[in-house]
Amino acid sequence: MPDIDPVRAGDPERVGEYQVVGRLGDDVYLATAPSGDRVVVRLLPADVSPERFREAMEPLREIPAFCTAQVLDSGPDGGVDGDRPYIVSEYVDGPTLQEAVTSEGVLGAAALHRLAVGTMTALVALHQAGTVHGDLRPGAVVFGPDGPRVIDLGMARALEATASSKTRKVDVPAYSAPERLMGTSPGPEGDLFSWGATVVFAASGRSPFDAGTMSGTVNRIVNDEPDLGALPDDLRGLVTACLAKDPARRPAASDALLRLVGGFLTSDQAPLDPSASSGSSATGAPSTRPLRRARPALLAAGALAVALVSGGAVYLAVSGDPAPAAAPRPARSTAQGALAPAFTPQPQLSPNVTTAPWESVEKTTEDVELPGTGITLHESPKDPVKLGGYVNIKVPFASFAREKGKVTFKQVASAMQPVLSPQGDLVALNPIGKFADSSFDYLRIRDLGNGAQFDVPTVERPREGHNPVWSKDGSKVLLSVRDTDEEKSDGFVVVDVAARRATHVRTESVGADTFPVTFAPDGSVARGYYDGKGHGVDFYGPNGQATRTMHWVGQPRNTTWFSPSGALFATICPKGKTICVWDTVSGHRRYTMDIKENTRFVGWFNNNHLLLQNPAKKGSKIEVVDLYGKSVRVLADLEKGDTALLSFTAAAG
């Protein structure tokens, strides 16, 4: 809980219609609104023009409440210093990042990622509203009951834009961009710099430019490189880009959010480096202790951004590596306390795993533009995989699903991840913002024909369901479960669509909680893991006990790593930066494709072609690539900076 001091002599009893009940800082008060809600009232300097200030603050009222302390009111105060202006915002009950790190220590990997996603989501909302924060720092981030919130929205820019005096209190500049120190007004690029410095503080307890004195810190910001040694590898690249001295070289907030979500919420679009989402440091040492006071629900806008991240190119292939000798990995205990038997590859095929002849790829016959996204699909009616749904990251985060047998999409929800069934008649909708109305998470099933829908409760807070996957027959939906208190995977949920019933199956937890589960070809459940030494794949029976392990195969990405026939699956190779294709039964490696930096694995197109996202001159493209690394067709063009979550669906058959 933030420090609330008693009201002092000389402090106002009321500001406008708000009753002052406590003191939060200089000219900042805890007050009670006429509704009885607690709010924060900030008195502004007397030289601020009330009219111009209200005009500058007006866009902030339209910013969604998630991840920010919402601006509620503003006005002149006739009872304090004449017409001195004030601003009223939502009160968030929790410590600031500055207070939390000082009292409880730096954030561990999972909590750090949540903080990064939440604060960047707030910046996206601000920038889309046409304004900036201008003063992001550890003291402007509060850990509320529902996650990190950014406060003091737009104050710095509004004050600079409306003040008649040029004299202002000089704050410690440790989180200010170089251009601001030179007297430039705050802009979106400056917010990205401040965000990077704030994330470093969360991981290390100090600014990346801290020199002990103000003059020394200013000199380091302007001239020296930041100290990023405390950051995990998967955040370091983005933070480095945000801390560029040249504002033009920093990413836009929306692009940064996509990179963040790709590396944290789902592993499919993260950089092709097996250590990126392992939950461990580069040395394999345990991550630093997570901050237990910060237990945010998965953040709404953050989960919208998975599919549109720039990629690299595939250019070489070799094949033929056998699986390693069948020296089993030591058995690991399951959640039920039993031992999971080690797995030795079996010579026979499962009845549900079939070989498939080499399949051709049809030429494009029609182009489909997704309105308002800058995305163009290049489709053929015979394509085995098509875009089934997408979410526009711009407010109000409209969710769309493909109409059965058509090239058109219709809105089916807002702020929910849509995953189309293989038959194309139903869509599973997973809420991105959790626990808004109850303590239970849920999955919504909607009939695209008649619009009928129903909700199936899945797990209770602090557990959450993510990454919906349909079974091939469309009868079940599989969800990955995360325990946000323990910051680990907590098994999976199987939703029986016809019975409208969910079953939570708990499993042992190995590696980061960002590895999603998926249906294996035989109907069992499979998940990637990281055991501190390497990545592999576990298979689970219906009771959650691990029944099979492939410890040599590397890291799978997203939930579409099995080929349509089930005979093959793809991973990021054990040494990273290459894609390996493995035989599902024997565990032998069949193909290897060397990958340039930033290539994204999207999934399978047919039994011998993958979908990979690669860079293009004006953005990126999703290409159909054969198992020898040759690009044979473009499935989608994505303009740079577009922000939508794409969900591709393989047709039943």
PDB file of N, CA and C in Angstrom, residues 326-378:
ATOM      1  N   ALA A 326      19.618 -44.334 -26.774  1.00  0.00           N
ATOM      2  CA  ALA A 326      18.460 -44.282 -25.882  1.00  0.00           C
ATOM      3  C   ALA A 326      18.852 -44.330 -24.418  1.00  0.00           C
ATOM      4  N   ALA A 327      19.827 -43.507 -24.042  1.00  0.00           N
ATOM      5  CA  ALA A 327      20.109 -43.335 -22.620  1.00  0.00           C
ATOM      6  C   ALA A 327      19.032 -42.440 -22.050  1.00  0.00           C
ATOM      7  N   PRO A 328      18.164 -42.944 -21.218  1.00  0.00           N
ATOM      8  CA  PRO A 328      16.997 -42.159 -20.807  1.00  0.00           C
ATOM      9  C   PRO A 328      17.375 -41.001 -19.902  1.00  0.00           C
ATOM     10  N   ARG A 329      16.639 -39.928 -20.030  1.00  0.00           N
ATOM     11  CA  ARG A 329      16.765 -38.817 -19.103  1.00  0.00           C
ATOM     12  C   ARG A 329      16.200 -39.265 -17.756  1.00  0.00           C
ATOM     13  N   PRO A 330      16.782 -38.844 -16.641  1.00  0.00           N
ATOM     14  CA  PRO A 330      16.239 -39.259 -15.336  1.00  0.00           C
ATOM     15  C   PRO A 330      14.765 -38.920 -15.210  1.00  0.00           C
ATOM     16  N   ALA A 331      14.034 -39.860 -14.621  1.00  0.00           N
ATOM     17  CA  ALA A 331      12.596 -39.631 -14.455  1.00  0.00           C
ATOM     18  C   ALA A 331      12.356 -38.460 -13.536  1.00  0.00           C
ATOM     19  N   ARG A 332      11.275 -37.728 -13.785  1.00  0.00           N
ATOM     20  CA  ARG A 332      10.919 -36.567 -12.979  1.00  0.00           C
ATOM     21  C   ARG A 332       9.573 -36.816 -12.333  1.00  0.00           C
ATOM     22  N   SER A 333       9.385 -36.339 -11.132  1.00  0.00           N
ATOM     23  CA  SER A 333       8.141 -36.600 -10.411  1.00  0.00           C
ATOM     24  C   SER A 333       7.031 -35.726 -10.947  1.00  0.00           C
ATOM     25  N   THR A 334       5.845 -36.275 -11.005  1.00  0.00           N
ATOM     26  CA  THR A 334       4.690 -35.530 -11.470  1.00  0.00           C
ATOM     27  C   THR A 334       4.024 -34.841 -10.302  1.00  0.00           C
ATOM     28  N   ALA A 335       2.987 -34.045 -10.624  1.00  0.00           N
ATOM     29  CA  ALA A 335       2.259 -33.322  -9.574  1.00  0.00           C
ATOM     30  C   ALA A 335       1.580 -34.286  -8.612  1.00  0.00           C
ATOM     31  N   GLN A 336       1.274 -35.506  -9.098  1.00  0.00           N
ATOM     32  CA  GLN A 336       0.600 -36.459  -8.227  1.00  0.00           C
ATOM     33  C   GLN A 336       1.601 -37.243  -7.370  1.00  0.00           C
ATOM     34  N   GLY A 337       2.899 -36.991  -7.575  1.00  0.00           N
ATOM     35  CA  GLY A 337       3.899 -37.637  -6.748  1.00  0.00           C
ATOM     36  C   GLY A 337       4.458 -38.916  -7.351  1.00  0.00           C
ATOM     37  N   ALA A 338       3.900 -39.410  -8.457  1.00  0.00           N
ATOM     38  CA  ALA A 338       4.406 -40.625  -9.079  1.00  0.00           C
ATOM     39  C   ALA A 338       5.599 -40.293  -9.959  1.00  0.00           C
ATOM     40  N   LEU A 339       6.361 -41.320 -10.313  1.00  0.00           N
ATOM     41  CA  LEU A 339       7.501 -41.107 -11.187  1.00  0.00           C
ATOM     42  C   LEU A 339       7.091 -41.277 -12.635  1.00  0.00           C
ATOM     43  N   ALA A 340       7.544 -40.340 -13.483  1.00  0.00           N
ATOM     44  CA  ALA A 340       7.256 -40.431 -14.905  1.00  0.00           C
ATOM     45  C   ALA A 340       8.268 -41.366 -15.544  1.00  0.00           C
ATOM     46  N   PRO A 341       7.835 -42.428 -16.207  1.00  0.00           N
ATOM     47  CA  PRO A 341       8.789 -43.365 -16.790  1.00  0.00           C
ATOM     48  C   PRO A 341       9.579 -42.721 -17.917  1.00  0.00           C
ATOM     49  N   ALA A 342      10.849 -43.095 -18.023  1.00  0.00           N
ATOM     50  CA  ALA A 342      11.661 -42.597 -19.138  1.00  0.00           C
ATOM     51  C   ALA A 342      11.158 -43.211 -20.433  1.00  0.00           C
ATOM     52  N   PHE A 343      11.483 -42.565 -21.553  1.00  0.00           N
ATOM     53  CA  PHE A 343      10.968 -43.000 -22.842  1.00  0.00           C
ATOM     54  C   PHE A 343      12.100 -43.519 -23.709  1.00  0.00           C
ATOM     55  N   THR A 344      11.901 -44.681 -24.294  1.00  0.00           N
ATOM     56  CA  THR A 344      12.803 -45.205 -25.315  1.00  0.00           C
ATOM     57  C   THR A 344      12.043 -45.230 -26.623  1.00  0.00           C
ATOM     58  N   PRO A 345      12.573 -44.633 -27.715  1.00  0.00           N
ATOM     59  CA  PRO A 345      11.830 -44.577 -28.981  1.00  0.00           C
ATOM     60  C   PRO A 345      11.359 -45.957 -29.425  1.00  0.00           C
ATOM     61  N   GLN A 346      10.126 -46.037 -29.851  1.00  0.00           N
ATOM     62  CA  GLN A 346       9.528 -47.288 -30.311  1.00  0.00           C
ATOM     63  C   GLN A 346       9.587 -47.377 -31.831  1.00  0.00           C
ATOM     64  N   PRO A 347       9.751 -48.572 -32.393  1.00  0.00           N
ATOM     65  CA  PRO A 347       9.910 -48.694 -33.846  1.00  0.00           C
ATOM     66  C   PRO A 347       8.617 -48.588 -34.622  1.00  0.00           C
ATOM     67  N   GLN A 348       7.481 -48.874 -34.012  1.00  0.00           N
ATOM     68  CA  GLN A 348       6.242 -48.899 -34.777  1.00  0.00           C
ATOM     69  C   GLN A 348       5.550 -47.538 -34.748  1.00  0.00           C
ATOM     70  N   LEU A 349       4.734 -47.273 -35.767  1.00  0.00           N
ATOM     71  CA  LEU A 349       3.943 -46.043 -35.828  1.00  0.00           C
ATOM     72  C   LEU A 349       2.677 -46.188 -35.001  1.00  0.00           C
ATOM     73  N   SER A 350       2.260 -45.088 -34.355  1.00  0.00           N
ATOM     74  CA  SER A 350       0.956 -45.059 -33.709  1.00  0.00           C
ATOM     75  C   SER A 350      -0.111 -45.141 -34.794  1.00  0.00           C
ATOM     76  N   PRO A 351      -1.271 -45.720 -34.512  1.00  0.00           N
ATOM     77  CA  PRO A 351      -2.337 -45.779 -35.524  1.00  0.00           C
ATOM     78  C   PRO A 351      -2.751 -44.399 -36.023  1.00  0.00           C
ATOM     79  N   ASN A 352      -2.530 -43.358 -35.222  1.00  0.00           N
ATOM     80  CA  ASN A 352      -2.940 -42.014 -35.630  1.00  0.00           C
ATOM     81  C   ASN A 352      -1.821 -41.219 -36.277  1.00  0.00           C
ATOM     82  N   VAL A 353      -0.667 -41.845 -36.472  1.00  0.00           N
ATOM     83  CA  VAL A 353       0.452 -41.171 -37.113  1.00  0.00           C
ATOM     84  C   VAL A 353       0.712 -41.849 -38.445  1.00  0.00           C
ATOM     85  N   THR A 354       0.519 -41.140 -39.527  1.00  0.00           N
ATOM     86  CA  THR A 354       0.660 -41.720 -40.853  1.00  0.00           C
ATOM     87  C   THR A 354       1.682 -40.957 -41.667  1.00  0.00           C
ATOM     88  N   THR A 355       2.355 -41.682 -42.548  1.00  0.00           N
ATOM     89  CA  THR A 355       3.241 -41.009 -43.485  1.00  0.00           C
ATOM     90  C   THR A 355       2.396 -40.357 -44.564  1.00  0.00           C
ATOM     91  N   ALA A 356       2.976 -39.402 -45.297  1.00  0.00           N
ATOM     92  CA  ALA A 356       2.215 -38.681 -46.314  1.00  0.00           C
ATOM     93  C   ALA A 356       3.100 -38.453 -47.533  1.00  0.00           C
ATOM     94  N   PRO A 357       2.531 -38.536 -48.741  1.00  0.00           N
ATOM     95  CA  PRO A 357       3.314 -38.256 -49.942  1.00  0.00           C
ATOM     96  C   PRO A 357       3.664 -36.774 -50.011  1.00  0.00           C
ATOM     97  N   TRP A 358       4.649 -36.456 -50.853  1.00  0.00           N
ATOM     98  CA  TRP A 358       5.030 -35.062 -51.039  1.00  0.00           C
ATOM     99  C   TRP A 358       3.860 -34.292 -51.644  1.00  0.00           C
ATOM    100  N   GLU A 359       3.504 -33.174 -51.033  1.00  0.00           N
ATOM    101  CA  GLU A 359       2.333 -32.421 -51.458  1.00  0.00           C
ATOM    102  C   GLU A 359       2.743 -31.132 -52.150  1.00  0.00           C
ATOM    103  N   SER A 360       1.999 -30.771 -53.177  1.00  0.00           N
ATOM    104  CA  SER A 360       2.270 -29.529 -53.903  1.00  0.00           C
ATOM    105  C   SER A 360       1.574 -28.365 -53.209  1.00  0.00           C
ATOM    106  N   VAL A 361       1.929 -27.160 -53.623  1.00  0.00           N
ATOM    107  CA  VAL A 361       1.333 -25.939 -53.094  1.00  0.00           C
ATOM    108  C   VAL A 361       0.647 -25.214 -54.239  1.00  0.00           C
ATOM    109  N   GLU A 362      -0.636 -24.967 -54.083  1.00  0.00           N
ATOM    110  CA  GLU A 362      -1.402 -24.298 -55.132  1.00  0.00           C
ATOM    111  C   GLU A 362      -0.978 -22.839 -55.265  1.00  0.00           C
ATOM    112  N   LYS A 363      -1.117 -22.309 -56.475  1.00  0.00           N
ATOM    113  CA  LYS A 363      -0.821 -20.900 -56.703  1.00  0.00           C
ATOM    114  C   LYS A 363      -1.939 -20.027 -56.137  1.00  0.00           C
ATOM    115  N   THR A 364      -1.569 -18.790 -55.827  1.00  0.00           N
ATOM    116  CA  THR A 364      -2.548 -17.834 -55.308  1.00  0.00           C
ATOM    117  C   THR A 364      -3.598 -17.510 -56.368  1.00  0.00           C
ATOM    118  N   THR A 365      -4.856 -17.494 -55.950  1.00  0.00           N
ATOM    119  CA  THR A 365      -5.939 -17.129 -56.872  1.00  0.00           C
ATOM    120  C   THR A 365      -6.688 -15.880 -56.432  1.00  0.00           C
ATOM    121  N   GLU A 366      -6.532 -15.467 -55.187  1.00  0.00           N
ATOM    122  CA  GLU A 366      -7.258 -14.282 -54.717  1.00  0.00           C
ATOM    123  C   GLU A 366      -6.490 -13.610 -53.586  1.00  0.00           C
ATOM    124  N   ASP A 367      -6.602 -12.285 -53.554  1.00  0.00           N
ATOM    125  CA  ASP A 367      -5.998 -11.480 -52.499  1.00  0.00           C
ATOM    126  C   ASP A 367      -7.104 -10.954 -51.586  1.00  0.00           C
ATOM    127  N   VAL A 368      -6.882 -11.061 -50.298  1.00  0.00           N
ATOM    128  CA  VAL A 368      -7.878 -10.643 -49.316  1.00  0.00           C
ATOM    129  C   VAL A 368      -7.234  -9.634 -48.380  1.00  0.00           C
ATOM    130  N   GLU A 369      -7.755  -8.419 -48.350  1.00  0.00           N
ATOM    131  CA  GLU A 369      -7.244  -7.402 -47.453  1.00  0.00           C
ATOM    132  C   GLU A 369      -8.067  -7.381 -46.162  1.00  0.00           C
ATOM    133  N   LEU A 370      -7.378  -7.306 -45.046  1.00  0.00           N
ATOM    134  CA  LEU A 370      -8.042  -7.201 -43.756  1.00  0.00           C
ATOM    135  C   LEU A 370      -8.180  -5.725 -43.424  1.00  0.00           C
ATOM    136  N   PRO A 371      -9.384  -5.177 -43.438  1.00  0.00           N
ATOM    137  CA  PRO A 371      -9.578  -3.729 -43.266  1.00  0.00           C
ATOM    138  C   PRO A 371      -8.924  -3.201 -41.999  1.00  0.00           C
ATOM    139  N   GLY A 372      -8.236  -2.088 -42.142  1.00  0.00           N
ATOM    140  CA  GLY A 372      -7.662  -1.403 -41.005  1.00  0.00           C
ATOM    141  C   GLY A 372      -6.409  -2.015 -40.432  1.00  0.00           C
ATOM    142  N   THR A 373      -5.851  -3.045 -41.081  1.00  0.00           N
ATOM    143  CA  THR A 373      -4.672  -3.720 -40.538  1.00  0.00           C
ATOM    144  C   THR A 373      -3.438  -3.576 -41.408  1.00  0.00           C
ATOM    145  N   GLY A 374      -3.594  -3.293 -42.700  1.00  0.00           N
ATOM    146  CA  GLY A 374      -2.453  -3.297 -43.595  1.00  0.00           C
ATOM    147  C   GLY A 374      -1.977  -4.697 -43.932  1.00  0.00           C
ATOM    148  N   ILE A 375      -2.814  -5.702 -43.682  1.00  0.00           N
ATOM    149  CA  ILE A 375      -2.464  -7.100 -43.958  1.00  0.00           C
ATOM    150  C   ILE A 375      -3.215  -7.566 -45.195  1.00  0.00           C
ATOM    151  N   THR A 376      -2.502  -8.208 -46.112  1.00  0.00           N
ATOM    152  CA  THR A 376      -3.114  -8.774 -47.308  1.00  0.00           C
ATOM    153  C   THR A 376      -2.826 -10.264 -47.361  1.00  0.00           C
ATOM    154  N   LEU A 377      -3.879 -11.073 -47.445  1.00  0.00           N
ATOM    155  CA  LEU A 377      -3.746 -12.516 -47.581  1.00  0.00           C
ATOM    156  C   LEU A 377      -3.698 -12.880 -49.058  1.00  0.00           C
ATOM    157  N   HIS A 378      -2.913 -13.877 -49.388  1.00  0.00           N
ATOM    158  CA  HIS A 378      -2.826 -14.377 -50.763  1.00  0.00           C
ATOM    159  C   HIS A 378      -3.223 -15.851 -50.718  1.00  0.00           C
TER     160      HIS A 378
END
